[in-house]
């Protein structure tokens, strides 16, 4: 069962467009009869409605065809200790305060420079209470909060637009600073004015946390998902113990990470959250599983069952997904990393295609800069990169610091890859 | 239900307010290669409240439908409208709309709430078996059923009280065949505003067989030559063009942000053979919307009348800024969303020739049978994928082709329409624009010129 409240403020074309306040609660029942599965949910929570929902879930299970892959549900276990995932200040944030935070961000962007337009943005503040109980004896309850603001800006000078700039922050606590998000969004937009195309060359690419999450993390995330491995869609299948990346790459799924966006004491079917090493110094260590995917392959759940995927969590069955996807930091700042590049580019954002299964990517560099002899020379336009993430992994020459959290709980620092083909759009 | 909602509505000190209660019963069955993946049942009830205060909207929703929770939602909606007002430059005004008291019910003999899961499961498994029986070359199939029953209560401060009982049935089948290195996908769907009797009239096994036979046929099909060609479009593809390439460009919010149809009311935009409408009342169309989510009647809106652009699609808000009448196109996916401009059943009107005549009368061309997906830009450029095509020579159907695309500029292509069938078929579709919605798309067979291309699959 989950009860959530959500306030969303939408920004479009330099002003607040609309706003929504949502309260949503409901209960979902997953029912296993032998190897037959049934599922039903309801937002009506009277005793009689809940009983009707339970008997419907049972009826659905009885009429289902058996699935031999069903082995068992999670056994009872002590939930993990976690901290920093609930902030009363976010929970009690009222709609006036939410609107004024969105306005702060908007005004900070506008007052930074007159050439900046805020194309769109959104402030979201959410709090949620989850209760879970199962006939196997699992039990748990938890409260959590999250707040984020993002702004998409574009600067135009003499009717020449720069490149769309994206800036955001998110936190489980009321620590985001709308003013600074607005300023940084504007600064990025201004810095991209007057771009040039560098022509074709092979050089170093520094991915910022945003573009690294989009390209590198999303591919590895799909590759280590037990569901993808089972369906033979992952190039990482049957490669546990192999060196698949440069030795400076270490990735851990940690559902207990303090104040993490994906942190909870138990997952969406009651298995305690834990820390699972995925890649250690370049060597593939584990895949992620929920209980269904784990038992099918004679393994243990890694506590990675997740429900929802856009909609309410009570209204869907669990699937395997990461909790907090943590990349270890390196020792240099982004500025220090740039200083070591002989010739290359910084990729701020990426707009193109990423085939998560194969790892192929190709598309345009947004918010990019050309670097020569350790110095940023000019912002980029019409610049493309293409390659394959799995082929790039052994070529990661360094990781930087600090790491940044994305909206889906990926914590990633800037990273540098050498020998990437850079080209100009025709 | 109306009493409590009315009480809440009257307590809101706004210039205008509306309250929507929705109770949705949903059923879903999905089988992946004959393995039942996710059967489920949903029961969702909630209220959305939208208020207008000094030209600023505020919106709040809740699944807690007791009086104190509804009062809190009403207050939140009002507070949002007031606090955001000074960061909005535009002051919203609404086009006038007479108040309405009405109750409408979708024709449904076998109601979704009474659906028997054993019957649904059997139906899906039999469809899977039928697919497998068509050919050993079919290597995978996915069958899904989505059923919804919506009961909606709508009230606004101008005195409207509308009750709607809606029922949507949707089935989709996809399968993939393989021989050597050749892979051929095919899919079909069937959907309507009605009850589960839809599958008595149009058995799912037949749809399964049709899809599987296509996948098998396409294995041995050739790729088409590229270039400009005469094409006869099947009603499903005509509907896709009507919705994607024309309908979206006529949505008033899209007109405001730079659609090519802006400022063209009264101008000729296509061949005189084309009449295009969007109709909320089309019987059984999946976009059946007798009243939209602003309480505006869902009448038929003619967008193009014999080649001339007549109207855009409006909400009350855009109707006011265009000095037009609201057209009943403000729709919300559920109570958690505020209504935005959406199409309903978008079709091209039938003409006077039989499809057989049109084919007989075609010396050299292609019959395009089923669409896949496509895209259209705000300037009218479109590209659609076609699952299956037949070559036409000297008025007869010849070999099957696969991997066909058609593209061009829709308004230029519509100038070349020289034959419109007297047949008429409406298909079921979904459309995404911030929120999903179910729509009908359709028309007759139609002949025009377009750029034909080939893609390898």
Coordinates of C-alpha atoms in Angstrom, one line a residue, chain B:
Chain B
X1 CA -22.4 11.6 -5.9
X2 CA -23.5 14.9 -7.4
X3 CA -24.6 16.2 -4.0
X4 CA -21.2 16.0 -2.3
X5 CA -19.4 17.3 -5.4
X6 CA -21.8 20.2 -5.6
X7 CA -21.3 21.1 -2.0
X8 CA -17.5 21.2 -2.5
X9 CA -17.8 23.2 -5.7
X10 CA -20.0 25.8 -4.1
X11 CA -17.5 26.3 -1.3
X12 CA -14.7 27.5 -3.7
X13 CA -14.4 31.3 -3.9
X14 CA -13.2 31.3 -7.5
X15 CA -14.3 32.9 -10.7
X16 CA -15.0 29.5 -12.2
X17 CA -14.4 26.0 -11.0
X18 CA -15.1 22.4 -12.2
X19 CA -14.9 19.1 -10.4
X20 CA -14.5 15.7 -12.0
X21 CA -15.1 12.4 -10.3
X22 CA -14.0 9.3 -12.0
X23 CA -14.3 5.6 -11.1
X24 CA -12.2 3.4 -13.4
X25 CA -12.4 -0.3 -13.5
X26 CA -9.6 -1.8 -15.6
X27 CA -8.8 -5.4 -16.7
X28 CA -5.7 -6.5 -18.5
X29 CA -4.3 -9.8 -19.8
X30 CA -1.0 -10.2 -21.6
X31 CA 0.6 -13.3 -23.0
X32 CA 4.2 -13.3 -24.2
X33 CA 4.8 -16.4 -26.4
X34 CA 1.9 -18.1 -24.8
X35 CA 3.2 -17.4 -21.3
X36 CA 0.8 -15.4 -19.2
X37 CA 2.9 -12.4 -18.1
X38 CA 0.7 -9.9 -16.2
X39 CA -3.0 -10.3 -15.7
X40 CA -4.4 -7.7 -13.5
X41 CA -7.4 -5.8 -12.3
X42 CA -7.6 -2.2 -11.2
X43 CA -10.1 -0.2 -9.3
X44 CA -9.3 3.5 -9.2
X45 CA -11.5 6.4 -8.0
X46 CA -10.6 10.0 -7.6
X47 CA -11.5 13.6 -8.0
X48 CA -9.8 16.4 -10.0
X49 CA -10.6 20.0 -9.2
X50 CA -9.7 22.9 -11.5
X51 CA -10.3 26.5 -10.5
X52 CA -9.9 29.8 -12.4
X53 CA -9.1 32.8 -10.3
X54 CA -8.3 36.2 -11.9
X55 CA -7.3 34.5 -15.1
X56 CA -5.0 31.9 -13.5
X57 CA -5.7 28.1 -13.4
X58 CA -5.0 25.9 -10.4
X59 CA -5.4 22.1 -10.3
X60 CA -5.5 19.5 -7.6
X61 CA -6.5 15.8 -7.5
X62 CA -7.0 13.2 -4.8
X63 CA -8.0 9.6 -4.5
X64 CA -9.4 10.3 -1.0
X65 CA -12.9 11.2 -1.7
X66 CA -14.2 12.0 1.7
X67 CA -15.5 15.5 2.4
X68 CA -12.5 16.9 4.3
X69 CA -10.0 15.5 1.7
X70 CA -12.0 17.1 -1.1
X71 CA -12.1 20.4 0.7
X72 CA -8.3 20.3 1.1
X73 CA -7.9 19.6 -2.7
X74 CA -10.2 22.5 -3.5
X75 CA -8.2 24.8 -1.3
X76 CA -4.9 23.6 -2.8
X77 CA -6.2 24.2 -6.3
X78 CA -7.3 27.7 -5.4
X79 CA -4.0 28.5 -3.6
X80 CA -2.0 27.2 -6.7
X81 CA -4.1 29.5 -8.9
X82 CA -3.5 32.6 -6.7
X83 CA 0.2 32.1 -5.9
X84 CA 1.2 31.4 -9.5
X85 CA -0.9 34.2 -10.9
X86 CA 1.8 37.0 -11.0
X87 CA 4.3 34.8 -12.8
X88 CA 1.9 34.2 -15.7
X89 CA 1.6 36.8 -18.4
X90 CA -1.5 35.4 -19.9
X91 CA -4.9 35.9 -18.4
X92 CA -7.2 33.0 -19.1
X93 CA -10.7 33.6 -20.3
X94 CA -13.3 31.0 -21.4
X95 CA -15.6 31.0 -24.4
X96 CA -19.2 30.9 -23.3
X97 CA -20.8 27.5 -23.0
X98 CA -24.5 26.9 -22.0
X99 CA -24.9 24.8 -18.9
X100 CA -25.9 21.2 -19.6
X101 CA -27.5 18.5 -17.5
X102 CA -27.1 15.1 -19.2
X103 CA -26.4 11.4 -18.8
X104 CA -24.8 9.3 -21.5
X105 CA -24.0 5.6 -21.6
X106 CA -21.7 3.8 -24.0
X107 CA -23.5 0.8 -25.7
X108 CA -22.0 -2.2 -23.8
X109 CA -23.8 -5.5 -23.5
X110 CA -21.0 -7.4 -21.8
X111 CA -19.6 -5.1 -19.3
X112 CA -16.0 -4.9 -18.3
X113 CA -16.7 -5.2 -14.5
X114 CA -18.3 -8.6 -15.2
X115 CA -15.5 -9.9 -17.3
X116 CA -14.5 -13.5 -16.5
X117 CA -10.8 -13.9 -16.3
X118 CA -11.0 -17.6 -17.2
X119 CA -12.7 -16.6 -20.5
X120 CA -10.2 -13.8 -21.2
X121 CA -7.3 -16.2 -20.5
X122 CA -8.8 -18.8 -22.8
X123 CA -9.4 -16.3 -25.5
X124 CA -5.8 -15.1 -25.4
X125 CA -4.3 -18.6 -25.2
X126 CA -6.4 -19.7 -28.2
X127 CA -5.3 -16.8 -30.2
X128 CA -1.7 -17.8 -29.3
X129 CA -2.4 -21.4 -30.5
X130 CA -3.9 -20.1 -33.7
X131 CA -0.8 -18.0 -34.4
X132 CA 1.4 -21.1 -33.8
X133 CA -0.7 -23.2 -36.2
X134 CA -0.3 -20.7 -39.1
X135 CA 3.4 -21.4 -39.6
X136 CA 6.5 -22.8 -38.0
X137 CA 8.2 -19.7 -39.1
X138 CA 6.5 -17.6 -36.4
X139 CA 9.1 -17.3 -33.7
X140 CA 7.4 -15.0 -31.2
X141 CA 4.1 -13.4 -30.4
X142 CA 2.6 -11.0 -28.0
X143 CA -1.1 -10.7 -27.3
X144 CA -2.7 -8.2 -25.0
X145 CA -6.1 -7.1 -23.9
X146 CA -6.9 -3.8 -22.2
X147 CA -10.4 -3.2 -21.0
X148 CA -11.7 -0.1 -19.2
X149 CA -14.9 1.0 -17.8
X150 CA -15.1 4.6 -16.7
X151 CA -17.9 6.3 -14.7
X152 CA -17.5 10.0 -14.7
X153 CA -19.4 12.8 -13.0
X154 CA -18.7 16.4 -14.1
X155 CA -19.9 19.6 -12.4
X156 CA -19.0 23.2 -12.9
X157 CA -20.0 26.5 -11.3
X158 CA -22.0 27.5 -14.3
X159 CA -24.5 24.7 -13.5
X160 CA -23.5 21.8 -15.7
X161 CA -24.0 18.3 -14.3
X162 CA -22.9 15.5 -16.6
X163 CA -22.8 11.8 -16.0
X164 CA -21.0 9.4 -18.5
X165 CA -20.6 5.7 -18.4
X166 CA -17.9 4.8 -20.8
X167 CA -16.5 1.4 -21.9
X168 CA -13.4 0.9 -24.0
X169 CA -12.2 -2.5 -25.4
X170 CA -8.8 -2.9 -27.0
X171 CA -6.9 -5.9 -28.2
X172 CA -3.5 -6.0 -29.8
X173 CA -1.6 -8.8 -31.5
X174 CA 2.0 -8.8 -32.7
X175 CA 4.1 -11.6 -34.1
X176 CA 7.4 -12.1 -35.7
X177 CA 8.4 -14.6 -38.3
X178 CA 11.9 -15.7 -39.2
X179 CA 13.4 -17.8 -42.0
X180 CA 17.2 -17.8 -42.3
X181 CA 18.3 -14.3 -41.7
X182 CA 15.0 -12.7 -42.8
X183 CA 12.8 -11.4 -40.0
X184 CA 9.3 -10.0 -40.6
X185 CA 7.2 -8.4 -37.9
X186 CA 3.4 -7.8 -38.2
X187 CA 0.8 -6.5 -35.9
X188 CA -3.0 -5.7 -35.8
X189 CA -5.3 -4.2 -33.2
X190 CA -9.0 -4.1 -32.7
X191 CA -10.8 -1.7 -30.4
X192 CA -14.0 0.1 -29.9
X193 CA -16.3 1.9 -27.5
X194 CA -18.5 -1.0 -26.5
X195 CA -18.5 -4.1 -24.3
X196 CA -16.7 -7.4 -24.6
X197 CA -19.3 -8.4 -27.3
X198 CA -16.7 -6.9 -29.6
X199 CA -14.8 -10.2 -29.5
X200 CA -18.0 -12.2 -30.3
X201 CA -18.4 -10.1 -33.5
X202 CA -14.7 -10.0 -34.3
X203 CA -13.1 -13.0 -32.7
X204 CA -9.5 -12.5 -31.4
X205 CA -8.5 -15.8 -33.1
X206 CA -9.3 -14.3 -36.5
X207 CA -7.3 -11.3 -35.8
X208 CA -4.4 -13.6 -34.6
X209 CA -4.6 -15.6 -37.8
X210 CA -4.7 -12.4 -40.0
X211 CA -1.6 -11.1 -38.2
X212 CA 0.3 -14.4 -38.4
X213 CA -0.5 -14.9 -42.0
X214 CA 0.8 -11.5 -42.8
X215 CA 4.1 -12.2 -40.9
X216 CA 4.4 -15.4 -42.9
X217 CA 3.6 -13.7 -46.2
X218 CA 6.1 -10.9 -45.6
X219 CA 9.0 -13.4 -45.2
X220 CA 8.9 -14.0 -49.0
X221 CA 8.1 -10.4 -49.9
X222 CA 10.4 -8.1 -51.8
X223 CA 11.5 -4.6 -51.0
X224 CA 9.9 -1.8 -53.1
X225 CA 11.7 0.4 -55.5
X226 CA 12.1 4.0 -54.3
X227 CA 10.6 7.1 -55.9
X228 CA 7.3 8.9 -56.5
X229 CA 4.4 6.5 -57.0
X230 CA 0.7 6.3 -57.2
X231 CA -0.5 4.7 -53.9
X232 CA -3.9 3.5 -52.8
X233 CA -4.1 3.8 -49.0
X234 CA -6.1 1.4 -46.8
X235 CA -8.6 3.2 -44.4
X236 CA -6.2 2.5 -41.4
X237 CA -3.4 4.4 -43.1
X238 CA -5.8 7.2 -44.2
X239 CA -6.9 7.5 -40.6
X240 CA -3.2 7.7 -39.5
X241 CA -2.6 10.5 -41.9
X242 CA -5.8 12.3 -40.8
X243 CA -4.7 12.1 -37.2
X244 CA -0.9 12.4 -37.2
X245 CA -0.3 14.6 -40.3
X246 CA -3.3 16.8 -40.3
X247 CA -5.3 16.6 -37.0
X248 CA -2.4 17.6 -34.7
X249 CA -1.6 20.6 -36.9
X250 CA -5.2 21.8 -36.4
X251 CA -5.1 21.6 -32.6
X252 CA -5.5 25.2 -31.4
X253 CA -2.7 25.0 -28.8
X254 CA -0.4 23.8 -31.6
X255 CA -1.7 26.7 -33.9
X256 CA -0.5 29.1 -31.2
X257 CA 2.9 27.6 -31.2
X258 CA 3.5 27.8 -34.9
X259 CA 1.6 25.1 -36.9
X260 CA 1.6 25.5 -40.7
X261 CA -2.2 25.8 -40.5
X262 CA -2.1 29.0 -38.5
X263 CA -4.1 31.8 -40.2
X264 CA -5.3 29.5 -43.0
X265 CA -9.0 29.2 -42.1
X266 CA -11.0 29.7 -45.3
X267 CA -8.1 28.7 -47.5
X268 CA -7.9 25.7 -49.8
X269 CA -5.5 23.2 -48.2
X270 CA -6.2 20.0 -50.2
X271 CA -8.0 18.5 -53.2
X272 CA -11.7 19.2 -53.2
X273 CA -12.3 15.5 -52.8
X274 CA -11.1 15.7 -49.2
X275 CA -13.5 16.3 -46.3
X276 CA -12.0 15.7 -42.9
X277 CA -13.7 15.7 -39.5
X278 CA -13.2 15.0 -35.9
X279 CA -16.3 13.5 -34.3
X280 CA -16.9 12.8 -30.6
X281 CA -20.2 11.0 -31.3
X282 CA -19.1 8.5 -33.9
X283 CA -20.8 5.3 -32.8
X284 CA -18.3 2.8 -31.3
X285 CA -15.3 4.9 -32.3
X286 CA -12.6 4.4 -29.6
X287 CA -12.5 8.2 -29.2
X288 CA -16.2 8.4 -28.3
X289 CA -16.6 11.5 -26.1
X290 CA -20.2 12.6 -25.8
X291 CA -19.1 15.5 -23.5
X292 CA -15.5 16.5 -23.1
X293 CA -13.8 17.1 -19.7
X294 CA -15.0 20.8 -19.8
X295 CA -18.6 19.8 -20.2
X296 CA -18.8 20.7 -23.9
X297 CA -20.9 18.5 -26.2
X298 CA -18.9 16.2 -28.4
X299 CA -20.3 17.1 -31.8
X300 CA -18.8 16.5 -35.2
X301 CA -16.3 19.2 -36.2
X302 CA -15.5 19.5 -39.9
X303 CA -11.9 20.6 -40.2
X304 CA -11.6 20.5 -44.0
X305 CA -14.7 20.8 -46.1
X306 CA -14.2 19.8 -49.7
X307 CA -10.6 21.1 -49.6
X308 CA -11.2 24.2 -47.6
X309 CA -9.9 24.6 -44.0
X310 CA -13.0 25.3 -41.8
X311 CA -12.0 25.0 -38.2
X312 CA -9.4 24.2 -35.6
X313 CA -9.9 21.9 -32.6
X314 CA -10.6 23.9 -29.4
X315 CA -10.9 23.9 -25.7
X316 CA -13.0 26.7 -24.1
X317 CA -9.8 28.6 -23.4
X318 CA -8.5 28.5 -27.0
X319 CA -12.0 29.0 -28.4
X320 CA -12.1 32.3 -26.5
X321 CA -8.7 33.5 -27.9
X322 CA -9.7 32.6 -31.5
X323 CA -13.2 34.0 -31.1
X324 CA -14.6 30.5 -32.1
X325 CA -16.9 28.0 -30.6
X326 CA -15.5 25.3 -28.3
X327 CA -15.4 22.0 -30.2
X328 CA -15.5 19.5 -27.4
X329 CA -11.9 18.5 -27.7
X330 CA -10.7 19.2 -24.1
X331 CA -9.9 15.7 -22.8
X332 CA -8.0 14.3 -19.8
X333 CA -6.7 10.8 -19.4
X334 CA -8.0 10.6 -15.9
X335 CA -8.9 12.7 -12.8
X336 CA -5.2 13.3 -12.1
X337 CA -4.8 15.4 -15.2
X338 CA -6.2 18.7 -16.4
X339 CA -7.9 18.6 -19.8
X340 CA -5.9 19.6 -22.9
X341 CA -6.8 19.7 -26.6
X342 CA -7.0 16.1 -27.9
X343 CA -8.6 14.5 -31.0
X344 CA -11.5 12.0 -30.7
X345 CA -12.4 10.1 -33.9
X346 CA -10.6 11.7 -36.8
X347 CA -11.6 10.6 -40.2
X348 CA -11.7 11.4 -43.9
X349 CA -15.2 11.3 -45.2
X350 CA -16.1 8.6 -47.9
X351 CA -16.5 9.4 -51.6
X352 CA -18.3 7.6 -54.4
X353 CA -16.1 4.9 -55.8
X354 CA -15.7 1.3 -54.7
X355 CA -12.2 0.3 -53.6
X356 CA -12.3 -2.4 -56.3
X357 CA -13.0 0.2 -59.0
X358 CA -10.1 2.4 -57.8
X359 CA -7.7 -0.6 -58.0
X360 CA -9.1 -1.6 -61.4
X361 CA -8.6 2.0 -62.6
X362 CA -4.9 2.1 -61.5
X363 CA -2.4 1.2 -64.3
X364 CA 0.7 1.2 -62.1
X365 CA 0.9 1.7 -58.4
X366 CA 0.8 0.2 -54.9
X367 CA -1.9 -0.7 -52.5
X368 CA -0.7 0.1 -48.9
X369 CA -2.5 -2.2 -46.5
X370 CA -1.4 -1.7 -42.9
X371 CA 0.5 1.1 -41.2
X372 CA 3.1 0.8 -38.5
X373 CA 4.2 4.1 -37.0
X374 CA 5.2 7.4 -38.2
X375 CA 5.9 11.0 -37.6
X376 CA 4.8 14.4 -38.9
X377 CA 6.3 17.8 -38.3
X378 CA 4.6 21.1 -37.8
X379 CA 5.3 22.0 -41.4
X380 CA 3.3 19.1 -42.8
X381 CA 6.2 16.8 -43.6
X382 CA 5.4 13.2 -42.8
X383 CA 6.9 9.8 -43.0
X384 CA 5.0 6.6 -42.2
X385 CA 6.0 3.0 -42.2
X386 CA 3.8 0.5 -43.9
X387 CA 3.7 -3.2 -42.9
X388 CA 2.5 -4.6 -46.2
X389 CA 2.0 -3.4 -49.8
X390 CA 0.8 -5.0 -53.0
X391 CA 2.1 -3.9 -56.4
X392 CA -0.7 -3.0 -58.8
X393 CA -0.2 -3.4 -62.6
X394 CA -2.9 -2.8 -65.2
X395 CA -5.6 -2.8 -62.6
X396 CA -4.7 -6.0 -60.9
X397 CA -3.0 -6.8 -57.6
X398 CA 0.4 -8.4 -58.1
X399 CA 3.2 -9.3 -55.7
X400 CA 3.5 -8.5 -51.9
X401 CA 6.1 -6.0 -50.8
X402 CA 7.5 -5.3 -47.3
X403 CA 9.5 -2.6 -45.5
X404 CA 7.7 0.2 -47.3
X405 CA 7.6 3.8 -46.2
X406 CA 5.7 6.7 -47.6
X407 CA 6.7 10.3 -47.1
X408 CA 6.1 13.8 -48.4
X409 CA 4.3 17.0 -47.5
X410 CA 0.8 16.1 -46.5
X411 CA -0.8 19.2 -48.1
X412 CA 1.0 18.7 -51.4
X413 CA 0.1 15.0 -51.3
X414 CA -3.6 15.8 -50.6
X415 CA -3.7 18.0 -53.7
X416 CA -3.0 14.9 -55.7
X417 CA -5.9 12.8 -54.4
X418 CA -7.9 11.7 -57.4
X419 CA -10.1 8.9 -56.1
X420 CA -11.9 8.4 -52.8
X421 CA -13.7 5.2 -51.9
X422 CA -17.2 4.9 -50.7
X423 CA -16.2 2.4 -48.1
X424 CA -15.5 3.6 -44.5
X425 CA -13.7 2.0 -41.6
X426 CA -12.6 3.3 -38.2
X427 CA -9.7 1.8 -36.4
X428 CA -8.6 2.1 -32.8
X429 CA -5.5 4.0 -31.8
X430 CA -3.7 5.6 -28.9
X431 CA -2.2 9.0 -28.9
X432 CA 0.4 10.5 -26.5
X433 CA 0.6 14.3 -25.7
X434 CA 1.8 14.7 -22.1
X435 CA -0.9 12.1 -21.2
X436 CA -2.2 9.1 -23.2
X437 CA -5.7 9.0 -24.7
X438 CA -7.6 6.6 -26.9
X439 CA -8.8 7.7 -30.3
X440 CA -10.5 6.5 -33.4
X441 CA -8.9 7.0 -36.8
X442 CA -10.4 6.2 -40.2
X443 CA -11.7 6.9 -43.6
X444 CA -12.2 5.2 -47.0
X445 CA -9.7 3.9 -49.4
X446 CA -8.0 6.8 -51.1
X447 CA -5.6 7.2 -54.1
X448 CA -2.9 9.8 -54.2
X449 CA 0.8 10.3 -55.0
X450 CA 3.5 10.0 -52.4
X451 CA 7.2 9.3 -52.2
X452 CA 7.8 5.6 -51.7
X453 CA 10.8 4.4 -49.9
X454 CA 12.2 1.1 -48.6
X455 CA 13.7 0.2 -45.3
X456 CA 15.3 -3.1 -44.4
X457 CA 14.1 -4.7 -41.3

